[in-house]
Amino acid sequence: MTGAHHGYMGWWGDMGGPKQKGIVTYSVSPYAQKPFAGAGYNAIFNTFRRVSSQIIFFAVPIGTYVYILNQAKERNAFLYSKAGREELEALS
């Protein structure tokens, strides 16, 4: 059996190959980090940037809705007036 594993090779990172050299890792203590550094600044300006890039997607439907709603209210007010009732009677 060529290429087959004959037994346990070792845990991950220690599989019997040559040792790696020249790899240096650094870490910062979680107590030395500032988890909320710049959170307020980023919250304001990130929110503005995201909303301004998406405004067309909610401003147009809201504007259309408000326009249609105002037209419907005006039409309803007209139909409940004396002139509106006369117009409806003339149509029927």
PDB file of C-alpha atoms in Angstrom:
ATOM      1  CA  MET A   1       0.000   0.000   0.000  1.00  0.00           C
ATOM      2  CA  THR A   2       1.784   3.056  -1.233  1.00  0.00           C
ATOM      3  CA  GLY A   3       0.808   6.344   0.432  1.00  0.00           C
ATOM      4  CA  ALA A   4      -1.292   4.715   3.125  1.00  0.00           C
ATOM      5  CA  HIS A   5      -0.777   5.781   6.711  1.00  0.00           C
ATOM      6  CA  HIS A   6       0.615   3.123   8.940  1.00  0.00           C
ATOM      7  CA  GLY A   7      -0.366   4.173  12.417  1.00  0.00           C
ATOM      8  CA  TYR A   8      -0.754   7.393  14.299  1.00  0.00           C
ATOM      9  CA  MET A   9       0.978  10.396  12.684  1.00  0.00           C
ATOM     10  CA  GLY A  10       0.635  12.791  15.594  1.00  0.00           C
ATOM     11  CA  TRP A  11      -1.583  15.667  16.549  1.00  0.00           C
ATOM     12  CA  TRP A  12      -2.267  18.615  14.229  1.00  0.00           C
ATOM     13  CA  GLY A  13       0.909  20.634  13.690  1.00  0.00           C
ATOM     14  CA  ASP A  14       3.078  17.730  14.873  1.00  0.00           C
ATOM     15  CA  MET A  15       2.688  15.207  12.073  1.00  0.00           C
ATOM     16  CA  GLY A  16       6.245  14.075  11.859  1.00  0.00           C
ATOM     17  CA  GLY A  17       7.381  16.621   9.253  1.00  0.00           C
ATOM     18  CA  PRO A  18      10.292  19.008   9.583  1.00  0.00           C
ATOM     19  CA  LYS A  19       9.976  21.624  12.288  1.00  0.00           C
ATOM     20  CA  GLN A  20       8.950  25.047  11.024  1.00  0.00           C
ATOM     21  CA  LYS A  21      11.337  27.898  11.595  1.00  0.00           C
ATOM     22  CA  GLY A  22      10.989  31.650  11.371  1.00  0.00           C
ATOM     23  CA  ILE A  23       7.344  31.906  12.393  1.00  0.00           C
ATOM     24  CA  VAL A  24       6.791  34.433  15.157  1.00  0.00           C
ATOM     25  CA  THR A  25       3.407  35.126  16.670  1.00  0.00           C
ATOM     26  CA  TYR A  26       2.433  38.088  18.785  1.00  0.00           C
ATOM     27  CA  SER A  27      -0.643  38.676  20.853  1.00  0.00           C
ATOM     28  CA  VAL A  28      -2.039  41.428  23.005  1.00  0.00           C
ATOM     29  CA  SER A  29      -3.528  40.702  26.350  1.00  0.00           C
ATOM     30  CA  PRO A  30      -7.314  41.092  26.348  1.00  0.00           C
ATOM     31  CA  TYR A  31      -6.908  43.324  29.390  1.00  0.00           C
ATOM     32  CA  ALA A  32      -4.654  45.724  27.446  1.00  0.00           C
ATOM     33  CA  GLN A  33      -7.050  46.099  24.496  1.00  0.00           C
ATOM     34  CA  LYS A  34      -9.652  48.823  24.219  1.00  0.00           C
ATOM     35  CA  PRO A  35     -12.732  46.976  22.958  1.00  0.00           C
ATOM     36  CA  PHE A  36     -14.847  50.134  22.472  1.00  0.00           C
ATOM     37  CA  ALA A  37     -12.132  52.436  21.153  1.00  0.00           C
ATOM     38  CA  GLY A  38     -13.743  54.668  18.530  1.00  0.00           C
ATOM     39  CA  ALA A  39     -17.137  52.977  18.885  1.00  0.00           C
ATOM     40  CA  GLY A  40     -19.074  56.227  19.275  1.00  0.00           C
ATOM     41  CA  TYR A  41     -17.319  57.935  16.377  1.00  0.00           C
ATOM     42  CA  ASN A  42     -17.708  54.908  14.120  1.00  0.00           C
ATOM     43  CA  ALA A  43     -21.345  54.445  15.107  1.00  0.00           C
ATOM     44  CA  ILE A  44     -22.250  57.973  14.027  1.00  0.00           C
ATOM     45  CA  PHE A  45     -20.279  58.174  10.788  1.00  0.00           C
ATOM     46  CA  ASN A  46     -20.755  54.548   9.758  1.00  0.00           C
ATOM     47  CA  THR A  47     -24.501  54.870  10.270  1.00  0.00           C
ATOM     48  CA  PHE A  48     -24.584  58.076   8.203  1.00  0.00           C
ATOM     49  CA  ARG A  49     -22.544  56.471   5.413  1.00  0.00           C
ATOM     50  CA  ARG A  50     -24.721  53.362   5.278  1.00  0.00           C
ATOM     51  CA  VAL A  51     -28.028  55.224   5.445  1.00  0.00           C
ATOM     52  CA  SER A  52     -26.982  57.768   2.826  1.00  0.00           C
ATOM     53  CA  SER A  53     -26.017  54.989   0.422  1.00  0.00           C
ATOM     54  CA  GLN A  54     -29.402  53.273   0.904  1.00  0.00           C
ATOM     55  CA  ILE A  55     -31.680  56.331   1.078  1.00  0.00           C
ATOM     56  CA  ILE A  56     -33.022  55.896  -2.458  1.00  0.00           C
ATOM     57  CA  PHE A  57     -34.355  52.465  -1.553  1.00  0.00           C
ATOM     58  CA  PHE A  58     -36.607  53.698   1.237  1.00  0.00           C
ATOM     59  CA  ALA A  59     -37.159  57.383   0.391  1.00  0.00           C
ATOM     60  CA  VAL A  60     -38.858  56.710  -2.946  1.00  0.00           C
ATOM     61  CA  PRO A  61     -41.398  54.174  -1.599  1.00  0.00           C
ATOM     62  CA  ILE A  62     -42.128  56.353   1.452  1.00  0.00           C
ATOM     63  CA  GLY A  63     -42.557  59.433  -0.738  1.00  0.00           C
ATOM     64  CA  THR A  64     -44.850  57.525  -3.086  1.00  0.00           C
ATOM     65  CA  TYR A  65     -46.894  56.255  -0.154  1.00  0.00           C
ATOM     66  CA  VAL A  66     -47.261  59.740   1.348  1.00  0.00           C
ATOM     67  CA  TYR A  67     -48.290  61.197  -2.024  1.00  0.00           C
ATOM     68  CA  ILE A  68     -50.917  58.488  -2.623  1.00  0.00           C
ATOM     69  CA  LEU A  69     -52.203  58.816   0.960  1.00  0.00           C
ATOM     70  CA  ASN A  70     -52.612  62.601   0.620  1.00  0.00           C
ATOM     71  CA  GLN A  71     -54.393  62.221  -2.715  1.00  0.00           C
ATOM     72  CA  ALA A  72     -56.732  59.624  -1.208  1.00  0.00           C
ATOM     73  CA  LYS A  73     -57.512  61.885   1.785  1.00  0.00           C
ATOM     74  CA  GLU A  74     -58.245  64.818  -0.503  1.00  0.00           C
ATOM     75  CA  ARG A  75     -60.479  62.670  -2.743  1.00  0.00           C
ATOM     76  CA  ASN A  76     -62.292  61.286   0.299  1.00  0.00           C
ATOM     77  CA  ALA A  77     -62.867  64.782   1.693  1.00  0.00           C
ATOM     78  CA  PHE A  78     -64.179  65.898  -1.703  1.00  0.00           C
ATOM     79  CA  LEU A  79     -66.549  62.939  -2.012  1.00  0.00           C
ATOM     80  CA  TYR A  80     -68.014  63.693   1.424  1.00  0.00           C
ATOM     81  CA  SER A  81     -68.626  67.327   0.475  1.00  0.00           C
ATOM     82  CA  LYS A  82     -71.764  68.660  -1.203  1.00  0.00           C
ATOM     83  CA  ALA A  83     -70.011  69.001  -4.589  1.00  0.00           C
ATOM     84  CA  GLY A  84     -68.646  65.476  -4.334  1.00  0.00           C
ATOM     85  CA  ARG A  85     -72.037  63.976  -3.611  1.00  0.00           C
ATOM     86  CA  GLU A  86     -73.502  65.835  -6.567  1.00  0.00           C
ATOM     87  CA  GLU A  87     -70.725  64.479  -8.810  1.00  0.00           C
ATOM     88  CA  LEU A  88     -71.383  60.906  -7.648  1.00  0.00           C
ATOM     89  CA  GLU A  89     -75.112  61.305  -8.245  1.00  0.00           C
ATOM     90  CA  ALA A  90     -74.429  62.631 -11.759  1.00  0.00           C
ATOM     91  CA  LEU A  91     -72.241  59.575 -12.555  1.00  0.00           C
ATOM     92  CA  SER A  92     -74.848  57.047 -11.451  1.00  0.00           C
TER      93      SER A  92
END
